């Protein structure tokens, strides 16, 4: 995979796809709209400036920044560099991209591939998959019937739902109530973002566009 820098984004190699792992929960309807603005205020810092606000204490390189994009990338698509822990959203001009810091899944739960962002949701509810409950019943069994939306919900403030054809992979790009995990490997199959950051990204993502999730360091190193 070619290098990625602040000035020049290069999408390296062809993303590989294999059978998806049960990831971040079954698709569920969004929460009542009357709470959305209240919750957005709770997760957005006062006097928020995407480029400099950092009450979460993440490394400054994970704050949003506009970068130059490699020629030929499709506007609207998302590229996730799993090694550097960056998500790039290609802007309409095709020459620039917004870059955000992310966390990816633990170990083999991260699934590289090419996915369609079939739909998106504000403040989604969440239900762990049967595989998640079987893997860690102490953590997930209590939510077998679902968890209401809100700032403590694992899907956070926004979620992009990843599909292969008409099949839901249960993989998500989503906000996280654990912003200090950004830059690490912490989730059960998803790509995590700081909630204020995905709130900025969300209105610019068009359903039906493609998300490219590239291999992590342990796959490349192997």
JSON list of C-alpha atoms in Angstrom, two decimals:
[
{"chain": "A", "resi": 1, "resn": "UNK", "atom": "CA", "xyz": [0.00, 0.00, 0.00]},
{"chain": "A", "resi": 2, "resn": "UNK", "atom": "CA", "xyz": [1.45, 3.32, -1.06]},
{"chain": "A", "resi": 3, "resn": "UNK", "atom": "CA", "xyz": [2.18, 6.02, 1.49]},
{"chain": "A", "resi": 4, "resn": "UNK", "atom": "CA", "xyz": [-0.39, 8.55, 2.59]},
{"chain": "A", "resi": 5, "resn": "UNK", "atom": "CA", "xyz": [0.68, 12.05, 3.54]},
{"chain": "A", "resi": 6, "resn": "UNK", "atom": "CA", "xyz": [-1.03, 15.26, 4.52]},
{"chain": "A", "resi": 7, "resn": "UNK", "atom": "CA", "xyz": [-0.34, 16.72, 1.07]},
{"chain": "A", "resi": 8, "resn": "UNK", "atom": "CA", "xyz": [-0.97, 13.74, -1.17]},
{"chain": "A", "resi": 9, "resn": "UNK", "atom": "CA", "xyz": [-3.37, 10.83, -0.73]},
{"chain": "A", "resi": 10, "resn": "UNK", "atom": "CA", "xyz": [-2.54, 7.69, -2.72]},
{"chain": "A", "resi": 11, "resn": "UNK", "atom": "CA", "xyz": [-4.97, 4.77, -2.62]},
{"chain": "A", "resi": 12, "resn": "UNK", "atom": "CA", "xyz": [-2.74, 1.74, -2.67]},
{"chain": "A", "resi": 13, "resn": "UNK", "atom": "CA", "xyz": [-3.55, -1.62, -4.16]},
{"chain": "A", "resi": 14, "resn": "UNK", "atom": "CA", "xyz": [-6.87, -3.28, -4.78]},
{"chain": "A", "resi": 15, "resn": "UNK", "atom": "CA", "xyz": [-8.97, -3.81, -1.69]},
{"chain": "A", "resi": 16, "resn": "UNK", "atom": "CA", "xyz": [-9.74, -7.47, -1.09]},
{"chain": "A", "resi": 17, "resn": "UNK", "atom": "CA", "xyz": [-13.10, -8.90, -0.16]},
{"chain": "A", "resi": 18, "resn": "UNK", "atom": "CA", "xyz": [-13.86, -12.10, 1.72]},
{"chain": "A", "resi": 19, "resn": "UNK", "atom": "CA", "xyz": [-16.92, -13.26, 3.64]},
{"chain": "A", "resi": 20, "resn": "UNK", "atom": "CA", "xyz": [-17.84, -10.46, 6.06]},
{"chain": "A", "resi": 21, "resn": "UNK", "atom": "CA", "xyz": [-17.68, -10.97, 9.79]},
{"chain": "A", "resi": 22, "resn": "UNK", "atom": "CA", "xyz": [-20.57, -10.06, 12.04]},
{"chain": "A", "resi": 23, "resn": "UNK", "atom": "CA", "xyz": [-19.69, -6.53, 12.93]},
{"chain": "A", "resi": 24, "resn": "UNK", "atom": "CA", "xyz": [-21.39, -3.62, 14.57]},
{"chain": "A", "resi": 25, "resn": "UNK", "atom": "CA", "xyz": [-24.99, -4.71, 14.86]},
{"chain": "A", "resi": 26, "resn": "UNK", "atom": "CA", "xyz": [-28.22, -5.21, 12.97]},
{"chain": "A", "resi": 27, "resn": "UNK", "atom": "CA", "xyz": [-29.69, -2.28, 11.06]},
{"chain": "A", "resi": 28, "resn": "UNK", "atom": "CA", "xyz": [-32.32, -0.51, 13.12]},
{"chain": "A", "resi": 29, "resn": "UNK", "atom": "CA", "xyz": [-34.52, 2.55, 12.73]},
{"chain": "A", "resi": 30, "resn": "UNK", "atom": "CA", "xyz": [-33.30, 5.93, 13.84]},
{"chain": "A", "resi": 31, "resn": "UNK", "atom": "CA", "xyz": [-34.24, 7.49, 17.15]},
{"chain": "A", "resi": 32, "resn": "UNK", "atom": "CA", "xyz": [-36.95, 10.15, 17.70]},
{"chain": "A", "resi": 33, "resn": "UNK", "atom": "CA", "xyz": [-36.00, 13.33, 15.87]},
{"chain": "A", "resi": 34, "resn": "UNK", "atom": "CA", "xyz": [-36.86, 15.61, 18.78]},
{"chain": "A", "resi": 35, "resn": "UNK", "atom": "CA", "xyz": [-33.68, 14.49, 20.61]},
{"chain": "A", "resi": 36, "resn": "UNK", "atom": "CA", "xyz": [-31.21, 14.85, 17.76]},
{"chain": "A", "resi": 37, "resn": "UNK", "atom": "CA", "xyz": [-30.32, 18.50, 18.29]},
{"chain": "A", "resi": 38, "resn": "UNK", "atom": "CA", "xyz": [-30.00, 18.02, 22.05]},
{"chain": "A", "resi": 39, "resn": "UNK", "atom": "CA", "xyz": [-27.62, 15.09, 21.64]},
{"chain": "A", "resi": 40, "resn": "UNK", "atom": "CA", "xyz": [-25.64, 16.87, 18.91]},
{"chain": "A", "resi": 41, "resn": "UNK", "atom": "CA", "xyz": [-24.99, 19.70, 21.34]},
{"chain": "A", "resi": 42, "resn": "UNK", "atom": "CA", "xyz": [-23.85, 17.23, 23.99]},
{"chain": "A", "resi": 43, "resn": "UNK", "atom": "CA", "xyz": [-21.19, 15.70, 21.73]},
{"chain": "A", "resi": 44, "resn": "UNK", "atom": "CA", "xyz": [-19.99, 18.91, 20.07]},
{"chain": "A", "resi": 45, "resn": "UNK", "atom": "CA", "xyz": [-17.38, 21.00, 21.95]},
{"chain": "A", "resi": 46, "resn": "UNK", "atom": "CA", "xyz": [-18.16, 24.63, 22.72]},
{"chain": "A", "resi": 47, "resn": "UNK", "atom": "CA", "xyz": [-16.83, 26.96, 19.98]},
{"chain": "A", "resi": 48, "resn": "UNK", "atom": "CA", "xyz": [-16.11, 23.89, 17.90]},
{"chain": "A", "resi": 49, "resn": "UNK", "atom": "CA", "xyz": [-13.42, 24.25, 15.23]},
{"chain": "A", "resi": 50, "resn": "UNK", "atom": "CA", "xyz": [-12.83, 20.91, 13.44]},
{"chain": "A", "resi": 51, "resn": "UNK", "atom": "CA", "xyz": [-9.17, 21.72, 12.74]},
{"chain": "A", "resi": 52, "resn": "UNK", "atom": "CA", "xyz": [-8.23, 22.62, 16.30]},
{"chain": "A", "resi": 53, "resn": "UNK", "atom": "CA", "xyz": [-10.85, 21.55, 18.87]},
{"chain": "A", "resi": 54, "resn": "UNK", "atom": "CA", "xyz": [-9.50, 18.58, 20.79]},
{"chain": "A", "resi": 55, "resn": "UNK", "atom": "CA", "xyz": [-11.08, 18.08, 24.21]},
{"chain": "A", "resi": 56, "resn": "UNK", "atom": "CA", "xyz": [-10.76, 14.33, 23.58]},
{"chain": "A", "resi": 57, "resn": "UNK", "atom": "CA", "xyz": [-6.96, 14.47, 23.80]},
{"chain": "A", "resi": 58, "resn": "UNK", "atom": "CA", "xyz": [-6.31, 12.56, 20.58]},
{"chain": "A", "resi": 59, "resn": "UNK", "atom": "CA", "xyz": [-3.08, 13.04, 18.64]},
{"chain": "A", "resi": 60, "resn": "UNK", "atom": "CA", "xyz": [-3.37, 16.24, 16.56]},
{"chain": "A", "resi": 61, "resn": "UNK", "atom": "CA", "xyz": [-2.81, 14.29, 13.35]},
{"chain": "A", "resi": 62, "resn": "UNK", "atom": "CA", "xyz": [-6.27, 12.75, 13.80]},
{"chain": "A", "resi": 63, "resn": "UNK", "atom": "CA", "xyz": [-8.06, 16.10, 13.59]},
{"chain": "A", "resi": 64, "resn": "UNK", "atom": "CA", "xyz": [-9.86, 16.82, 10.29]},
{"chain": "A", "resi": 65, "resn": "UNK", "atom": "CA", "xyz": [-7.78, 18.33, 7.50]},
{"chain": "A", "resi": 66, "resn": "UNK", "atom": "CA", "xyz": [-8.24, 18.86, 3.77]},
{"chain": "A", "resi": 67, "resn": "UNK", "atom": "CA", "xyz": [-5.58, 17.10, 1.67]},
{"chain": "A", "resi": 68, "resn": "UNK", "atom": "CA", "xyz": [-4.70, 16.74, -1.96]},
{"chain": "A", "resi": 69, "resn": "UNK", "atom": "CA", "xyz": [-6.21, 13.64, -3.63]},
{"chain": "A", "resi": 70, "resn": "UNK", "atom": "CA", "xyz": [-4.60, 11.37, -6.17]},
{"chain": "A", "resi": 71, "resn": "UNK", "atom": "CA", "xyz": [-5.97, 11.89, -9.68]},
{"chain": "A", "resi": 72, "resn": "UNK", "atom": "CA", "xyz": [-8.71, 9.50, -10.76]},
{"chain": "A", "resi": 73, "resn": "UNK", "atom": "CA", "xyz": [-10.37, 8.81, -7.42]},
{"chain": "A", "resi": 74, "resn": "UNK", "atom": "CA", "xyz": [-14.17, 8.89, -7.53]},
{"chain": "A", "resi": 75, "resn": "UNK", "atom": "CA", "xyz": [-15.80, 11.91, -5.85]},
{"chain": "A", "resi": 76, "resn": "UNK", "atom": "CA", "xyz": [-17.95, 10.88, -2.91]},
{"chain": "A", "resi": 77, "resn": "UNK", "atom": "CA", "xyz": [-16.11, 7.65, -2.22]},
{"chain": "A", "resi": 78, "resn": "UNK", "atom": "CA", "xyz": [-14.48, 6.88, 1.12]},
{"chain": "A", "resi": 79, "resn": "UNK", "atom": "CA", "xyz": [-11.04, 5.29, 1.55]},
{"chain": "A", "resi": 80, "resn": "UNK", "atom": "CA", "xyz": [-9.90, 3.93, 4.91]},
{"chain": "A", "resi": 81, "resn": "UNK", "atom": "CA", "xyz": [-6.15, 3.58, 5.45]},
{"chain": "A", "resi": 82, "resn": "UNK", "atom": "CA", "xyz": [-6.19, 0.97, 8.21]},
{"chain": "A", "resi": 83, "resn": "UNK", "atom": "CA", "xyz": [-2.46, 1.32, 8.87]},
{"chain": "A", "resi": 84, "resn": "UNK", "atom": "CA", "xyz": [-2.31, 5.09, 9.42]},
{"chain": "A", "resi": 85, "resn": "UNK", "atom": "CA", "xyz": [-5.87, 5.08, 10.87]},
{"chain": "A", "resi": 86, "resn": "UNK", "atom": "CA", "xyz": [-7.18, 7.68, 8.43]},
{"chain": "A", "resi": 87, "resn": "UNK", "atom": "CA", "xyz": [-10.49, 7.96, 6.61]},
{"chain": "A", "resi": 88, "resn": "UNK", "atom": "CA", "xyz": [-10.52, 10.01, 3.40]},
{"chain": "A", "resi": 89, "resn": "UNK", "atom": "CA", "xyz": [-13.71, 11.36, 1.81]},
{"chain": "A", "resi": 90, "resn": "UNK", "atom": "CA", "xyz": [-13.10, 12.42, -1.80]},
{"chain": "A", "resi": 91, "resn": "UNK", "atom": "CA", "xyz": [-14.63, 15.84, -2.41]},
{"chain": "A", "resi": 92, "resn": "UNK", "atom": "CA", "xyz": [-16.77, 16.80, -5.44]},
{"chain": "A", "resi": 93, "resn": "UNK", "atom": "CA", "xyz": [-13.86, 18.36, -7.33]},
{"chain": "A", "resi": 94, "resn": "UNK", "atom": "CA", "xyz": [-12.01, 15.04, -7.25]},
{"chain": "A", "resi": 95, "resn": "UNK", "atom": "CA", "xyz": [-8.79, 16.89, -6.42]},
{"chain": "A", "resi": 96, "resn": "UNK", "atom": "CA", "xyz": [-9.14, 17.14, -2.65]},
{"chain": "A", "resi": 97, "resn": "UNK", "atom": "CA", "xyz": [-10.26, 14.95, 0.22]},
{"chain": "A", "resi": 98, "resn": "UNK", "atom": "CA", "xyz": [-11.20, 15.50, 3.83]},
{"chain": "A", "resi": 99, "resn": "UNK", "atom": "CA", "xyz": [-9.10, 13.35, 6.13]},
{"chain": "A", "resi": 100, "resn": "UNK", "atom": "CA", "xyz": [-10.27, 12.17, 9.57]},
{"chain": "A", "resi": 101, "resn": "UNK", "atom": "CA", "xyz": [-8.72, 10.00, 12.26]},
{"chain": "A", "resi": 102, "resn": "UNK", "atom": "CA", "xyz": [-10.37, 6.64, 12.94]},
{"chain": "A", "resi": 103, "resn": "UNK", "atom": "CA", "xyz": [-10.08, 3.49, 15.02]},
{"chain": "A", "resi": 104, "resn": "UNK", "atom": "CA", "xyz": [-10.48, 0.08, 13.40]},
{"chain": "A", "resi": 105, "resn": "UNK", "atom": "CA", "xyz": [-11.53, -3.32, 14.68]},
{"chain": "A", "resi": 106, "resn": "UNK", "atom": "CA", "xyz": [-9.49, -5.63, 16.85]},
{"chain": "A", "resi": 107, "resn": "UNK", "atom": "CA", "xyz": [-7.51, -8.41, 15.19]},
{"chain": "A", "resi": 108, "resn": "UNK", "atom": "CA", "xyz": [-9.34, -10.46, 12.58]},
{"chain": "A", "resi": 109, "resn": "UNK", "atom": "CA", "xyz": [-12.62, -8.63, 13.23]},
{"chain": "A", "resi": 110, "resn": "UNK", "atom": "CA", "xyz": [-11.49, -5.90, 10.83]},
{"chain": "A", "resi": 111, "resn": "UNK", "atom": "CA", "xyz": [-12.59, -6.91, 7.33]},
{"chain": "A", "resi": 112, "resn": "UNK", "atom": "CA", "xyz": [-10.86, -5.22, 4.36]},
{"chain": "A", "resi": 113, "resn": "UNK", "atom": "CA", "xyz": [-13.04, -4.93, 1.30]},
{"chain": "A", "resi": 114, "resn": "UNK", "atom": "CA", "xyz": [-15.02, -2.79, -1.11]},
{"chain": "A", "resi": 115, "resn": "UNK", "atom": "CA", "xyz": [-18.49, -1.92, 0.12]},
{"chain": "A", "resi": 116, "resn": "UNK", "atom": "CA", "xyz": [-21.49, 0.12, -0.91]},
{"chain": "A", "resi": 117, "resn": "UNK", "atom": "CA", "xyz": [-22.64, 2.68, 1.65]},
{"chain": "A", "resi": 118, "resn": "UNK", "atom": "CA", "xyz": [-26.24, 1.65, 1.11]},
{"chain": "A", "resi": 119, "resn": "UNK", "atom": "CA", "xyz": [-27.81, 4.03, 3.62]},
{"chain": "A", "resi": 120, "resn": "UNK", "atom": "CA", "xyz": [-27.00, 6.28, 6.57]},
{"chain": "A", "resi": 121, "resn": "UNK", "atom": "CA", "xyz": [-28.70, 7.16, 9.85]},
{"chain": "A", "resi": 122, "resn": "UNK", "atom": "CA", "xyz": [-28.64, 9.95, 12.41]},
{"chain": "A", "resi": 123, "resn": "UNK", "atom": "CA", "xyz": [-28.59, 8.77, 16.03]},
{"chain": "A", "resi": 124, "resn": "UNK", "atom": "CA", "xyz": [-29.31, 5.13, 15.20]},
{"chain": "A", "resi": 125, "resn": "UNK", "atom": "CA", "xyz": [-30.44, 2.53, 17.67]},
{"chain": "A", "resi": 126, "resn": "UNK", "atom": "CA", "xyz": [-28.27, -0.58, 17.96]},
{"chain": "A", "resi": 127, "resn": "UNK", "atom": "CA", "xyz": [-28.63, -4.32, 18.44]},
{"chain": "A", "resi": 128, "resn": "UNK", "atom": "CA", "xyz": [-25.58, -6.61, 18.77]},
{"chain": "A", "resi": 129, "resn": "UNK", "atom": "CA", "xyz": [-25.45, -9.50, 16.32]},
{"chain": "A", "resi": 130, "resn": "UNK", "atom": "CA", "xyz": [-25.79, -13.10, 17.57]},
{"chain": "A", "resi": 131, "resn": "UNK", "atom": "CA", "xyz": [-22.09, -13.59, 16.82]},
{"chain": "A", "resi": 132, "resn": "UNK", "atom": "CA", "xyz": [-21.17, -10.67, 19.05]},
{"chain": "A", "resi": 133, "resn": "UNK", "atom": "CA", "xyz": [-23.30, -12.03, 21.90]},
{"chain": "A", "resi": 134, "resn": "UNK", "atom": "CA", "xyz": [-21.76, -15.49, 21.52]},
{"chain": "A", "resi": 135, "resn": "UNK", "atom": "CA", "xyz": [-18.24, -14.05, 21.45]},
{"chain": "A", "resi": 136, "resn": "UNK", "atom": "CA", "xyz": [-18.69, -11.83, 24.52]},
{"chain": "A", "resi": 137, "resn": "UNK", "atom": "CA", "xyz": [-21.98, -12.53, 26.35]},
{"chain": "A", "resi": 138, "resn": "UNK", "atom": "CA", "xyz": [-20.93, -10.58, 29.43]},
{"chain": "A", "resi": 139, "resn": "UNK", "atom": "CA", "xyz": [-20.70, -7.42, 27.37]},
{"chain": "A", "resi": 140, "resn": "UNK", "atom": "CA", "xyz": [-23.43, -7.85, 24.76]},
{"chain": "A", "resi": 141, "resn": "UNK", "atom": "CA", "xyz": [-26.15, -10.19, 26.06]},
{"chain": "A", "resi": 142, "resn": "UNK", "atom": "CA", "xyz": [-27.76, -7.40, 28.10]},
{"chain": "A", "resi": 143, "resn": "UNK", "atom": "CA", "xyz": [-28.47, -5.57, 24.83]},
{"chain": "A", "resi": 144, "resn": "UNK", "atom": "CA", "xyz": [-29.89, -8.55, 22.94]},
{"chain": "A", "resi": 145, "resn": "UNK", "atom": "CA", "xyz": [-33.20, -6.72, 22.52]},
{"chain": "A", "resi": 146, "resn": "UNK", "atom": "CA", "xyz": [-31.52, -3.55, 21.36]},
{"chain": "A", "resi": 147, "resn": "UNK", "atom": "CA", "xyz": [-30.15, -0.33, 22.83]},
{"chain": "A", "resi": 148, "resn": "UNK", "atom": "CA", "xyz": [-31.80, 3.06, 22.50]},
{"chain": "A", "resi": 149, "resn": "UNK", "atom": "CA", "xyz": [-30.00, 5.82, 20.65]},
{"chain": "A", "resi": 150, "resn": "UNK", "atom": "CA", "xyz": [-28.07, 8.46, 22.53]},
{"chain": "A", "resi": 151, "resn": "UNK", "atom": "CA", "xyz": [-24.54, 9.65, 23.34]},
{"chain": "A", "resi": 152, "resn": "UNK", "atom": "CA", "xyz": [-23.66, 6.34, 25.05]},
{"chain": "A", "resi": 153, "resn": "UNK", "atom": "CA", "xyz": [-24.90, 4.13, 22.20]},
{"chain": "A", "resi": 154, "resn": "UNK", "atom": "CA", "xyz": [-22.00, 2.23, 20.52]},
{"chain": "A", "resi": 155, "resn": "UNK", "atom": "CA", "xyz": [-23.01, 3.59, 17.09]},
{"chain": "A", "resi": 156, "resn": "UNK", "atom": "CA", "xyz": [-22.87, 7.13, 18.37]},
{"chain": "A", "resi": 157, "resn": "UNK", "atom": "CA", "xyz": [-24.35, 10.08, 16.54]},
{"chain": "A", "resi": 158, "resn": "UNK", "atom": "CA", "xyz": [-24.17, 8.92, 12.92]},
{"chain": "A", "resi": 159, "resn": "UNK", "atom": "CA", "xyz": [-23.68, 5.65, 11.07]},
{"chain": "A", "resi": 160, "resn": "UNK", "atom": "CA", "xyz": [-22.95, 4.62, 7.49]},
{"chain": "A", "resi": 161, "resn": "UNK", "atom": "CA", "xyz": [-24.15, 1.08, 6.71]},
{"chain": "A", "resi": 162, "resn": "UNK", "atom": "CA", "xyz": [-21.87, -1.06, 4.54]},
{"chain": "A", "resi": 163, "resn": "UNK", "atom": "CA", "xyz": [-23.37, -3.54, 2.08]},
{"chain": "A", "resi": 164, "resn": "UNK", "atom": "CA", "xyz": [-22.20, -5.95, -0.60]},
{"chain": "A", "resi": 165, "resn": "UNK", "atom": "CA", "xyz": [-24.94, -5.90, -3.20]},
{"chain": "A", "resi": 166, "resn": "UNK", "atom": "CA", "xyz": [-28.19, -6.21, -1.27]},
{"chain": "A", "resi": 167, "resn": "UNK", "atom": "CA", "xyz": [-26.52, -7.95, 1.66]},
{"chain": "A", "resi": 168, "resn": "UNK", "atom": "CA", "xyz": [-25.92, -6.10, 4.91]},
{"chain": "A", "resi": 169, "resn": "UNK", "atom": "CA", "xyz": [-22.44, -6.95, 6.16]},
{"chain": "A", "resi": 170, "resn": "UNK", "atom": "CA", "xyz": [-23.18, -5.57, 9.65]},
{"chain": "A", "resi": 171, "resn": "UNK", "atom": "CA", "xyz": [-20.07, -3.43, 9.24]},
{"chain": "A", "resi": 172, "resn": "UNK", "atom": "CA", "xyz": [-20.41, 0.29, 9.94]},
{"chain": "A", "resi": 173, "resn": "UNK", "atom": "CA", "xyz": [-18.54, 3.56, 9.79]},
{"chain": "A", "resi": 174, "resn": "UNK", "atom": "CA", "xyz": [-19.89, 5.34, 12.85]},
{"chain": "A", "resi": 175, "resn": "UNK", "atom": "CA", "xyz": [-19.40, 7.78, 15.69]},
{"chain": "A", "resi": 176, "resn": "UNK", "atom": "CA", "xyz": [-18.09, 6.45, 18.97]},
{"chain": "A", "resi": 177, "resn": "UNK", "atom": "CA", "xyz": [-18.71, 7.28, 22.64]},
{"chain": "A", "resi": 178, "resn": "UNK", "atom": "CA", "xyz": [-15.05, 6.32, 23.20]},
{"chain": "A", "resi": 179, "resn": "UNK", "atom": "CA", "xyz": [-13.13, 9.06, 21.34]},
{"chain": "A", "resi": 180, "resn": "UNK", "atom": "CA", "xyz": [-9.83, 8.17, 23.00]},
{"chain": "A", "resi": 181, "resn": "UNK", "atom": "CA", "xyz": [-9.86, 4.91, 21.03]},
{"chain": "A", "resi": 182, "resn": "UNK", "atom": "CA", "xyz": [-9.15, 6.86, 17.83]},
{"chain": "A", "resi": 183, "resn": "UNK", "atom": "CA", "xyz": [-5.84, 5.75, 16.35]},
{"chain": "A", "resi": 184, "resn": "UNK", "atom": "CA", "xyz": [-6.10, 2.28, 17.83]},
{"chain": "A", "resi": 185, "resn": "UNK", "atom": "CA", "xyz": [-7.83, -1.07, 17.31]},
{"chain": "A", "resi": 186, "resn": "UNK", "atom": "CA", "xyz": [-10.83, -1.23, 19.55]},
{"chain": "A", "resi": 187, "resn": "UNK", "atom": "CA", "xyz": [-14.05, -2.28, 17.89]},
{"chain": "A", "resi": 188, "resn": "UNK", "atom": "CA", "xyz": [-15.94, -5.40, 16.85]},
{"chain": "A", "resi": 189, "resn": "UNK", "atom": "CA", "xyz": [-15.74, -4.93, 13.10]},
{"chain": "A", "resi": 190, "resn": "UNK", "atom": "CA", "xyz": [-16.37, -1.25, 12.49]},
{"chain": "A", "resi": 191, "resn": "UNK", "atom": "CA", "xyz": [-14.53, 1.92, 11.64]},
{"chain": "A", "resi": 192, "resn": "UNK", "atom": "CA", "xyz": [-14.94, 4.42, 14.50]},
{"chain": "A", "resi": 193, "resn": "UNK", "atom": "CA", "xyz": [-14.84, 8.20, 14.36]},
{"chain": "A", "resi": 194, "resn": "UNK", "atom": "CA", "xyz": [-15.15, 11.02, 16.87]},
{"chain": "A", "resi": 195, "resn": "UNK", "atom": "CA", "xyz": [-18.82, 11.99, 16.92]},
{"chain": "A", "resi": 196, "resn": "UNK", "atom": "CA", "xyz": [-18.26, 15.66, 16.13]},
{"chain": "A", "resi": 197, "resn": "UNK", "atom": "CA", "xyz": [-16.16, 14.59, 13.12]},
{"chain": "A", "resi": 198, "resn": "UNK", "atom": "CA", "xyz": [-18.67, 12.15, 11.64]},
{"chain": "A", "resi": 199, "resn": "UNK", "atom": "CA", "xyz": [-21.37, 14.78, 12.18]},
{"chain": "A", "resi": 200, "resn": "UNK", "atom": "CA", "xyz": [-19.36, 17.03, 9.83]},
{"chain": "A", "resi": 201, "resn": "UNK", "atom": "CA", "xyz": [-18.81, 14.20, 7.34]},
{"chain": "A", "resi": 202, "resn": "UNK", "atom": "CA", "xyz": [-22.35, 12.85, 7.35]},
{"chain": "A", "resi": 203, "resn": "UNK", "atom": "CA", "xyz": [-24.19, 15.45, 5.21]},
{"chain": "A", "resi": 204, "resn": "UNK", "atom": "CA", "xyz": [-21.52, 15.13, 2.51]},
{"chain": "A", "resi": 205, "resn": "UNK", "atom": "CA", "xyz": [-21.89, 11.34, 2.13]},
{"chain": "A", "resi": 206, "resn": "UNK", "atom": "CA", "xyz": [-24.23, 10.23, -0.63]},
{"chain": "A", "resi": 207, "resn": "UNK", "atom": "CA", "xyz": [-25.85, 6.79, -0.15]},
{"chain": "A", "resi": 208, "resn": "UNK", "atom": "CA", "xyz": [-24.76, 4.39, -2.84]},
{"chain": "A", "resi": 209, "resn": "UNK", "atom": "CA", "xyz": [-21.16, 5.60, -2.94]},
{"chain": "A", "resi": 210, "resn": "UNK", "atom": "CA", "xyz": [-18.31, 3.18, -2.29]},
{"chain": "A", "resi": 211, "resn": "UNK", "atom": "CA", "xyz": [-16.20, 2.63, 0.82]},
{"chain": "A", "resi": 212, "resn": "UNK", "atom": "CA", "xyz": [-12.76, 1.08, 0.31]},
{"chain": "A", "resi": 213, "resn": "UNK", "atom": "CA", "xyz": [-11.36, -0.50, 3.49]},
{"chain": "A", "resi": 214, "resn": "UNK", "atom": "CA", "xyz": [-7.68, -1.32, 3.00]},
{"chain": "A", "resi": 215, "resn": "UNK", "atom": "CA", "xyz": [-5.74, -4.03, 4.89]},
{"chain": "A", "resi": 216, "resn": "UNK", "atom": "CA", "xyz": [-4.28, -3.33, 8.35]},
{"chain": "A", "resi": 217, "resn": "UNK", "atom": "CA", "xyz": [-0.63, -3.58, 9.32]},
{"chain": "A", "resi": 218, "resn": "UNK", "atom": "CA", "xyz": [-0.75, -7.21, 10.46]},
{"chain": "A", "resi": 219, "resn": "UNK", "atom": "CA", "xyz": [-2.07, -8.31, 7.06]},
{"chain": "A", "resi": 220, "resn": "UNK", "atom": "CA", "xyz": [0.42, -6.23, 5.09]},
{"chain": "A", "resi": 221, "resn": "UNK", "atom": "CA", "xyz": [3.24, -7.30, 7.38]},
{"chain": "A", "resi": 222, "resn": "UNK", "atom": "CA", "xyz": [2.34, -10.94, 6.90]}
]
